[in-house]
Amino acid sequence: MRVEAVVPAWMLADGEYVGLAPGDPVHTGFALAVTATSPGAAETFDQAPDRPGLTTVAGRTATVGRSTVLVGGPWTLALFTAGRVPAGVELLVEGWLTVEPYLWAPDGELARDRPEGRVGWTVARVRMVGDAAEDLDRLPGETGVDPDAAYVLDLTR
């Protein structure tokens, strides 16, 4: 299984995922920054090949503490939305798949209640996306982060 996930520049500036390189292991959960929802569909997980990190996934919503998650197939994703999403409904959701170290912290509520949402991966590729999209040897350190860049990890399992 292979996924592309966005690493926000602020996360690198905070010291998370600093220096990850191809071949490195990473244990993480994901969030989906939701851009569109529609009533549920069959189990789906699809990523747009021309827009790194843009993901469409189907599943059933659930509430864990104050977080809403989408559970579908092998995925449990924390949902970042502008409005409330009801629990217990089938949804087809589109958004930006993002690595999420804070919500899925090992001792946190999501990791305890939905342990399948925090999974081990291997970094297959590190890149910066933009006008001059390029592969990187590794994610930059806190001081080398371009705040206007979009960093992407290609992960395999």
Short mmCIF file of N, CA and C in Angstrom, two decimals:
data_model
loop_
_atom_site.label_atom_id
_atom_site.label_comp_id
_atom_site.label_asym_id
_atom_site.label_seq_id
_atom_site.Cartn_x
_atom_site.Cartn_y
_atom_site.Cartn_z
N MET A 1 0.85 -1.17 0.00
CA MET A 1 0.00 0.00 0.00
C MET A 1 0.89 1.23 0.00
N ARG A 2 0.51 2.23 -0.80
CA ARG A 2 1.29 3.47 -0.91
C ARG A 2 0.35 4.66 -0.78
N VAL A 3 0.74 5.66 -0.01
CA VAL A 3 -0.03 6.89 0.12
C VAL A 3 0.89 8.09 0.03
N GLU A 4 0.31 9.21 -0.37
CA GLU A 4 1.00 10.49 -0.35
C GLU A 4 0.35 11.34 0.73
N ALA A 5 1.17 11.89 1.62
CA ALA A 5 0.63 12.69 2.71
C ALA A 5 1.41 14.00 2.83
N VAL A 6 0.69 15.07 3.04
CA VAL A 6 1.27 16.39 3.18
C VAL A 6 1.87 16.54 4.58
N VAL A 7 3.03 17.20 4.63
CA VAL A 7 3.65 17.58 5.90
C VAL A 7 3.66 19.10 5.93
N PRO A 8 2.79 19.73 6.70
CA PRO A 8 2.76 21.19 6.74
C PRO A 8 4.09 21.78 7.22
N ALA A 9 4.47 22.91 6.65
CA ALA A 9 5.73 23.56 7.02
C ALA A 9 5.77 23.89 8.51
N TRP A 10 4.62 24.29 9.10
CA TRP A 10 4.61 24.63 10.53
C TRP A 10 4.96 23.42 11.39
N MET A 11 4.60 22.22 10.91
CA MET A 11 4.89 21.01 11.67
C MET A 11 6.39 20.76 11.72
N LEU A 12 7.05 21.00 10.58
CA LEU A 12 8.51 20.86 10.55
C LEU A 12 9.16 21.93 11.43
N ALA A 13 8.62 23.14 11.38
CA ALA A 13 9.17 24.22 12.21
C ALA A 13 8.99 23.91 13.70
N ASP A 14 7.98 23.09 14.03
CA ASP A 14 7.78 22.66 15.42
C ASP A 14 8.65 21.47 15.80
N GLY A 15 9.39 20.94 14.83
CA GLY A 15 10.30 19.83 15.13
C GLY A 15 9.77 18.45 14.85
N GLU A 16 8.58 18.32 14.27
CA GLU A 16 8.02 17.01 13.96
C GLU A 16 8.48 16.54 12.58
N TYR A 17 8.84 15.26 12.48
CA TYR A 17 9.24 14.61 11.23
C TYR A 17 10.50 15.21 10.61
N VAL A 18 11.25 16.00 11.37
CA VAL A 18 12.46 16.62 10.88
C VAL A 18 13.46 15.56 10.42
N GLY A 19 14.02 15.76 9.24
CA GLY A 19 15.08 14.90 8.73
C GLY A 19 14.66 13.55 8.20
N LEU A 20 13.35 13.26 8.12
CA LEU A 20 12.94 11.97 7.56
C LEU A 20 13.44 11.84 6.13
N ALA A 21 13.96 10.67 5.79
CA ALA A 21 14.53 10.42 4.47
C ALA A 21 13.99 9.11 3.93
N PRO A 22 14.09 8.91 2.61
CA PRO A 22 13.67 7.62 2.05
C PRO A 22 14.34 6.45 2.77
N GLY A 23 13.53 5.46 3.09
CA GLY A 23 14.00 4.28 3.83
C GLY A 23 13.75 4.36 5.32
N ASP A 24 13.48 5.55 5.85
CA ASP A 24 13.23 5.71 7.28
C ASP A 24 11.85 5.21 7.67
N PRO A 25 11.73 4.60 8.85
CA PRO A 25 10.41 4.22 9.35
C PRO A 25 9.75 5.42 10.03
N VAL A 26 8.43 5.46 9.98
CA VAL A 26 7.68 6.49 10.70
C VAL A 26 6.38 5.86 11.18
N HIS A 27 6.00 6.17 12.40
CA HIS A 27 4.76 5.64 12.98
C HIS A 27 3.83 6.84 13.16
N THR A 28 2.77 6.90 12.40
CA THR A 28 1.93 8.10 12.41
C THR A 28 0.47 7.77 12.15
N GLY A 29 -0.37 8.72 12.49
CA GLY A 29 -1.76 8.71 12.10
C GLY A 29 -1.96 9.82 11.08
N PHE A 30 -3.15 9.90 10.53
CA PHE A 30 -3.43 10.89 9.50
C PHE A 30 -4.67 11.71 9.86
N ALA A 31 -4.72 12.89 9.29
CA ALA A 31 -5.91 13.72 9.33
C ALA A 31 -6.28 14.03 7.89
N LEU A 32 -7.53 14.35 7.67
CA LEU A 32 -7.99 14.77 6.36
C LEU A 32 -8.57 16.16 6.51
N ALA A 33 -7.92 17.13 5.85
CA ALA A 33 -8.42 18.51 5.84
C ALA A 33 -9.52 18.55 4.79
N VAL A 34 -10.75 18.48 5.24
CA VAL A 34 -11.91 18.24 4.37
C VAL A 34 -12.22 19.45 3.49
N THR A 35 -12.39 19.18 2.20
CA THR A 35 -12.83 20.22 1.26
C THR A 35 -14.23 19.96 0.73
N ALA A 36 -14.68 18.70 0.77
CA ALA A 36 -16.03 18.38 0.27
C ALA A 36 -16.52 17.07 0.90
N THR A 37 -17.83 16.99 1.16
CA THR A 37 -18.45 15.77 1.64
C THR A 37 -19.72 15.51 0.84
N SER A 38 -20.07 14.24 0.75
CA SER A 38 -21.35 13.86 0.16
C SER A 38 -21.81 12.59 0.86
N PRO A 39 -23.08 12.22 0.69
CA PRO A 39 -23.56 11.00 1.35
C PRO A 39 -22.71 9.80 0.97
N GLY A 40 -22.65 8.83 1.86
CA GLY A 40 -21.77 7.67 1.75
C GLY A 40 -21.81 6.93 0.44
N ALA A 41 -20.73 6.21 0.21
CA ALA A 41 -20.57 5.40 -0.98
C ALA A 41 -19.85 4.12 -0.57
N ALA A 42 -19.60 3.26 -1.56
CA ALA A 42 -18.86 2.03 -1.29
C ALA A 42 -17.46 2.39 -0.80
N GLU A 43 -16.84 1.44 -0.09
CA GLU A 43 -15.50 1.64 0.44
C GLU A 43 -14.57 2.15 -0.66
N THR A 44 -13.94 3.29 -0.41
CA THR A 44 -13.12 3.96 -1.41
C THR A 44 -11.90 4.57 -0.74
N PHE A 45 -10.77 4.51 -1.42
CA PHE A 45 -9.61 5.32 -1.06
C PHE A 45 -8.89 5.61 -2.36
N ASP A 46 -8.87 6.87 -2.75
CA ASP A 46 -8.29 7.25 -4.03
C ASP A 46 -7.52 8.55 -3.86
N GLN A 47 -6.36 8.62 -4.49
CA GLN A 47 -5.57 9.85 -4.44
C GLN A 47 -5.40 10.40 -5.85
N ALA A 48 -5.50 11.72 -5.98
CA ALA A 48 -5.38 12.37 -7.29
C ALA A 48 -3.91 12.38 -7.71
N PRO A 49 -3.57 11.74 -8.83
CA PRO A 49 -2.16 11.67 -9.22
C PRO A 49 -1.53 13.02 -9.54
N ASP A 50 -2.34 13.99 -9.94
CA ASP A 50 -1.81 15.29 -10.33
C ASP A 50 -1.86 16.32 -9.20
N ARG A 51 -2.39 15.95 -8.02
CA ARG A 51 -2.48 16.86 -6.88
C ARG A 51 -2.06 16.11 -5.61
N PRO A 52 -0.76 16.13 -5.29
CA PRO A 52 -0.25 15.33 -4.17
C PRO A 52 -1.00 15.56 -2.87
N GLY A 53 -1.42 14.46 -2.26
CA GLY A 53 -2.13 14.51 -0.99
C GLY A 53 -3.63 14.63 -1.10
N LEU A 54 -4.16 15.03 -2.28
CA LEU A 54 -5.61 15.15 -2.42
C LEU A 54 -6.22 13.75 -2.46
N THR A 55 -7.09 13.49 -1.50
CA THR A 55 -7.58 12.13 -1.24
C THR A 55 -9.09 12.11 -1.16
N THR A 56 -9.68 11.06 -1.72
CA THR A 56 -11.11 10.79 -1.58
C THR A 56 -11.23 9.47 -0.84
N VAL A 57 -12.02 9.47 0.22
CA VAL A 57 -12.17 8.26 1.03
C VAL A 57 -13.62 8.16 1.53
N ALA A 58 -14.12 6.94 1.61
CA ALA A 58 -15.48 6.70 2.11
C ALA A 58 -15.40 5.95 3.43
N GLY A 59 -16.35 6.22 4.29
CA GLY A 59 -16.38 5.52 5.56
C GLY A 59 -17.52 6.02 6.44
N ARG A 60 -17.50 5.57 7.68
CA ARG A 60 -18.52 5.93 8.65
C ARG A 60 -17.87 6.83 9.70
N THR A 61 -18.56 7.89 10.06
CA THR A 61 -18.02 8.81 11.05
C THR A 61 -18.23 8.28 12.46
N ALA A 62 -17.33 8.66 13.34
CA ALA A 62 -17.44 8.31 14.76
C ALA A 62 -16.84 9.47 15.55
N THR A 63 -17.20 9.56 16.81
CA THR A 63 -16.66 10.59 17.68
C THR A 63 -15.78 9.93 18.73
N VAL A 64 -14.58 10.47 18.88
CA VAL A 64 -13.67 10.03 19.94
C VAL A 64 -13.31 11.29 20.71
N GLY A 65 -13.84 11.42 21.92
CA GLY A 65 -13.63 12.65 22.69
C GLY A 65 -14.21 13.83 21.92
N ARG A 66 -13.36 14.80 21.61
CA ARG A 66 -13.81 15.96 20.85
C ARG A 66 -13.46 15.85 19.38
N SER A 67 -12.89 14.72 18.96
CA SER A 67 -12.47 14.54 17.56
C SER A 67 -13.48 13.71 16.80
N THR A 68 -13.66 14.07 15.52
CA THR A 68 -14.46 13.26 14.62
C THR A 68 -13.51 12.49 13.73
N VAL A 69 -13.75 11.19 13.60
CA VAL A 69 -12.92 10.35 12.75
C VAL A 69 -13.78 9.72 11.68
N LEU A 70 -13.14 9.32 10.59
CA LEU A 70 -13.80 8.58 9.52
C LEU A 70 -13.16 7.20 9.49
N VAL A 71 -13.97 6.17 9.61
CA VAL A 71 -13.49 4.79 9.64
C VAL A 71 -14.00 4.10 8.38
N GLY A 72 -13.06 3.63 7.55
CA GLY A 72 -13.44 2.94 6.33
C GLY A 72 -12.33 2.04 5.87
N GLY A 73 -12.63 0.74 5.69
CA GLY A 73 -11.59 -0.20 5.29
C GLY A 73 -10.47 -0.18 6.31
N PRO A 74 -9.22 -0.07 5.86
CA PRO A 74 -8.11 -0.06 6.81
C PRO A 74 -7.82 1.33 7.39
N TRP A 75 -8.67 2.32 7.09
CA TRP A 75 -8.37 3.70 7.46
C TRP A 75 -9.18 4.18 8.65
N THR A 76 -8.51 4.91 9.52
CA THR A 76 -9.16 5.72 10.54
C THR A 76 -8.47 7.07 10.46
N LEU A 77 -9.20 8.08 10.01
CA LEU A 77 -8.64 9.41 9.77
C LEU A 77 -9.34 10.43 10.63
N ALA A 78 -8.57 11.29 11.30
CA ALA A 78 -9.17 12.43 12.00
C ALA A 78 -9.62 13.42 10.94
N LEU A 79 -10.80 14.00 11.11
CA LEU A 79 -11.34 14.94 10.13
C LEU A 79 -11.21 16.37 10.63
N PHE A 80 -10.58 17.22 9.81
CA PHE A 80 -10.56 18.67 10.07
C PHE A 80 -11.59 19.29 9.17
N THR A 81 -12.64 19.85 9.76
CA THR A 81 -13.72 20.43 8.96
C THR A 81 -14.08 21.81 9.49
N ALA A 82 -14.69 22.61 8.61
CA ALA A 82 -15.14 23.94 9.01
C ALA A 82 -16.40 23.83 9.87
N GLY A 83 -17.22 22.82 9.65
CA GLY A 83 -18.45 22.64 10.41
C GLY A 83 -18.48 21.30 11.11
N ARG A 84 -19.53 21.05 11.83
CA ARG A 84 -19.68 19.77 12.55
C ARG A 84 -20.10 18.68 11.58
N VAL A 85 -19.55 17.51 11.79
CA VAL A 85 -19.94 16.33 11.04
C VAL A 85 -20.59 15.38 12.03
N PRO A 86 -21.82 14.94 11.75
CA PRO A 86 -22.49 14.06 12.72
C PRO A 86 -21.81 12.70 12.82
N ALA A 87 -21.93 12.08 13.98
CA ALA A 87 -21.39 10.74 14.19
C ALA A 87 -22.34 9.70 13.63
N GLY A 88 -21.79 8.59 13.18
CA GLY A 88 -22.60 7.45 12.75
C GLY A 88 -23.21 7.58 11.37
N VAL A 89 -22.64 8.43 10.50
CA VAL A 89 -23.17 8.54 9.14
C VAL A 89 -22.12 8.09 8.14
N GLU A 90 -22.59 7.54 7.03
CA GLU A 90 -21.71 7.14 5.93
C GLU A 90 -21.44 8.35 5.07
N LEU A 91 -20.15 8.64 4.84
CA LEU A 91 -19.77 9.80 4.04
C LEU A 91 -18.71 9.45 3.01
N LEU A 92 -18.74 10.17 1.91
CA LEU A 92 -17.66 10.20 0.95
C LEU A 92 -17.01 11.57 1.14
N VAL A 93 -15.73 11.58 1.47
CA VAL A 93 -15.06 12.81 1.87
C VAL A 93 -13.84 13.04 0.97
N GLU A 94 -13.65 14.30 0.58
CA GLU A 94 -12.45 14.67 -0.17
C GLU A 94 -11.68 15.70 0.64
N GLY A 95 -10.37 15.62 0.59
CA GLY A 95 -9.55 16.59 1.28
C GLY A 95 -8.08 16.25 1.17
N TRP A 96 -7.27 17.00 1.92
CA TRP A 96 -5.82 16.83 1.88
C TRP A 96 -5.39 15.92 3.01
N LEU A 97 -4.81 14.77 2.66
CA LEU A 97 -4.32 13.81 3.64
C LEU A 97 -3.03 14.36 4.24
N THR A 98 -3.00 14.47 5.56
CA THR A 98 -1.90 15.11 6.27
C THR A 98 -1.41 14.19 7.38
N VAL A 99 -0.09 14.05 7.52
CA VAL A 99 0.44 13.32 8.67
C VAL A 99 0.06 14.10 9.92
N GLU A 100 -0.24 13.40 10.99
CA GLU A 100 -0.81 14.08 12.16
C GLU A 100 -0.20 13.52 13.45
N PRO A 101 0.92 14.10 13.92
CA PRO A 101 1.56 13.58 15.13
C PRO A 101 0.88 13.99 16.41
N TYR A 102 0.13 15.07 16.41
CA TYR A 102 -0.40 15.60 17.66
C TYR A 102 -1.69 14.90 18.08
N LEU A 103 -2.67 14.83 17.19
CA LEU A 103 -3.91 14.12 17.53
C LEU A 103 -3.66 12.64 17.79
N TRP A 104 -2.70 12.05 17.06
CA TRP A 104 -2.44 10.62 17.16
C TRP A 104 -1.23 10.31 18.04
N ALA A 105 -0.92 11.19 18.99
CA ALA A 105 0.20 10.93 19.91
C ALA A 105 -0.02 9.57 20.59
N PRO A 106 1.06 8.82 20.82
CA PRO A 106 0.92 7.46 21.37
C PRO A 106 0.11 7.39 22.66
N ASP A 107 0.17 8.41 23.50
CA ASP A 107 -0.57 8.38 24.76
C ASP A 107 -1.88 9.16 24.68
N GLY A 108 -2.27 9.56 23.47
CA GLY A 108 -3.47 10.37 23.29
C GLY A 108 -4.74 9.57 23.15
N GLU A 109 -5.82 10.29 23.21
CA GLU A 109 -7.16 9.70 23.19
C GLU A 109 -7.43 8.89 21.91
N LEU A 110 -7.05 9.44 20.74
CA LEU A 110 -7.31 8.71 19.50
C LEU A 110 -6.51 7.42 19.42
N ALA A 111 -5.23 7.48 19.78
CA ALA A 111 -4.39 6.28 19.72
C ALA A 111 -4.89 5.20 20.69
N ARG A 112 -5.40 5.61 21.84
CA ARG A 112 -5.95 4.64 22.80
C ARG A 112 -7.25 4.03 22.31
N ASP A 113 -8.17 4.88 21.81
CA ASP A 113 -9.50 4.40 21.44
C ASP A 113 -9.58 3.83 20.03
N ARG A 114 -8.70 4.27 19.14
CA ARG A 114 -8.67 3.79 17.75
C ARG A 114 -7.23 3.46 17.36
N PRO A 115 -6.63 2.45 17.99
CA PRO A 115 -5.21 2.17 17.76
C PRO A 115 -4.88 1.87 16.29
N GLU A 116 -5.86 1.40 15.54
CA GLU A 116 -5.61 1.11 14.13
C GLU A 116 -5.35 2.36 13.30
N GLY A 117 -5.61 3.53 13.88
CA GLY A 117 -5.39 4.78 13.16
C GLY A 117 -3.95 5.25 13.16
N ARG A 118 -3.12 4.65 13.99
CA ARG A 118 -1.70 5.02 14.08
C ARG A 118 -0.89 3.82 13.62
N VAL A 119 -0.27 3.95 12.44
CA VAL A 119 0.31 2.80 11.75
C VAL A 119 1.78 3.06 11.41
N GLY A 120 2.55 1.96 11.29
CA GLY A 120 3.94 2.06 10.87
C GLY A 120 4.06 2.10 9.36
N TRP A 121 4.89 3.02 8.87
CA TRP A 121 5.12 3.21 7.43
C TRP A 121 6.62 3.30 7.17
N THR A 122 6.99 3.17 5.91
CA THR A 122 8.36 3.45 5.47
C THR A 122 8.30 4.59 4.48
N VAL A 123 9.20 5.56 4.65
CA VAL A 123 9.26 6.69 3.72
C VAL A 123 9.85 6.20 2.40
N ALA A 124 9.10 6.36 1.31
CA ALA A 124 9.57 5.95 -0.01
C ALA A 124 10.16 7.14 -0.79
N ARG A 125 9.63 8.32 -0.53
CA ARG A 125 10.04 9.50 -1.29
C ARG A 125 9.71 10.74 -0.47
N VAL A 126 10.56 11.76 -0.56
CA VAL A 126 10.34 13.05 0.09
C VAL A 126 10.42 14.09 -1.00
N ARG A 127 9.44 14.99 -1.04
CA ARG A 127 9.48 16.02 -2.08
C ARG A 127 8.85 17.32 -1.62
N MET A 128 9.17 18.32 -2.38
CA MET A 128 8.58 19.63 -2.20
C MET A 128 7.76 19.88 -3.46
N VAL A 129 6.55 20.35 -3.28
CA VAL A 129 5.66 20.57 -4.40
C VAL A 129 5.49 22.06 -4.61
N GLY A 130 5.44 22.46 -5.83
CA GLY A 130 5.27 23.87 -6.17
C GLY A 130 5.66 24.09 -7.61
N ASP A 131 5.99 25.33 -7.93
CA ASP A 131 6.38 25.64 -9.29
C ASP A 131 7.60 24.83 -9.73
N ALA A 132 8.54 24.64 -8.83
CA ALA A 132 9.73 23.86 -9.13
C ALA A 132 9.71 22.59 -8.28
N ALA A 133 8.75 21.71 -8.54
CA ALA A 133 8.62 20.48 -7.76
C ALA A 133 9.92 19.69 -7.84
N GLU A 134 10.37 19.23 -6.68
CA GLU A 134 11.63 18.50 -6.67
C GLU A 134 11.66 17.47 -5.56
N ASP A 135 12.41 16.39 -5.81
CA ASP A 135 12.65 15.40 -4.77
C ASP A 135 13.72 15.95 -3.83
N LEU A 136 13.60 15.59 -2.56
CA LEU A 136 14.56 16.01 -1.55
C LEU A 136 15.26 14.78 -0.98
N ASP A 137 16.48 14.96 -0.49
CA ASP A 137 17.19 13.87 0.18
C ASP A 137 16.52 13.53 1.50
N ARG A 138 15.92 14.56 2.12
CA ARG A 138 15.25 14.39 3.41
C ARG A 138 14.41 15.63 3.70
N LEU A 139 13.50 15.52 4.64
CA LEU A 139 12.77 16.71 5.08
C LEU A 139 13.74 17.64 5.79
N PRO A 140 13.55 18.94 5.65
CA PRO A 140 14.49 19.87 6.28
C PRO A 140 14.34 19.90 7.80
N GLY A 141 15.38 20.46 8.44
CA GLY A 141 15.33 20.71 9.89
C GLY A 141 14.51 21.95 10.16
N GLU A 142 14.30 22.24 11.44
CA GLU A 142 13.46 23.39 11.81
C GLU A 142 13.91 24.69 11.17
N THR A 143 15.21 24.89 11.05
CA THR A 143 15.71 26.17 10.51
C THR A 143 15.71 26.21 8.99
N GLY A 144 15.60 25.06 8.32
CA GLY A 144 15.66 25.04 6.86
C GLY A 144 14.30 24.97 6.19
N VAL A 145 13.23 25.16 6.93
CA VAL A 145 11.88 25.01 6.39
C VAL A 145 11.51 26.24 5.56
N ASP A 146 11.01 25.99 4.37
CA ASP A 146 10.45 27.06 3.54
C ASP A 146 8.99 27.19 3.95
N PRO A 147 8.57 28.28 4.60
CA PRO A 147 7.20 28.39 5.10
C PRO A 147 6.15 28.43 3.98
N ASP A 148 6.57 28.70 2.76
CA ASP A 148 5.63 28.74 1.63
C ASP A 148 5.60 27.43 0.85
N ALA A 149 6.40 26.46 1.26
CA ALA A 149 6.48 25.19 0.52
C ALA A 149 5.44 24.20 1.00
N ALA A 150 5.11 23.27 0.13
CA ALA A 150 4.29 22.13 0.50
C ALA A 150 5.21 20.91 0.43
N TYR A 151 5.39 20.26 1.56
CA TYR A 151 6.22 19.07 1.61
C TYR A 151 5.31 17.85 1.57
N VAL A 152 5.75 16.80 0.88
CA VAL A 152 4.95 15.59 0.72
C VAL A 152 5.82 14.37 1.00
N LEU A 153 5.28 13.44 1.79
CA LEU A 153 5.91 12.14 2.01
C LEU A 153 5.15 11.09 1.23
N ASP A 154 5.85 10.30 0.43
CA ASP A 154 5.27 9.09 -0.15
C ASP A 154 5.60 7.98 0.84
N LEU A 155 4.58 7.32 1.35
CA LEU A 155 4.75 6.30 2.38
C LEU A 155 4.30 4.95 1.85
N THR A 156 5.01 3.89 2.25
CA THR A 156 4.62 2.53 1.87
C THR A 156 4.48 1.69 3.13
N ARG A 157 3.70 0.62 2.98
CA ARG A 157 3.49 -0.28 4.11
C ARG A 157 3.45 -1.69 3.57
#
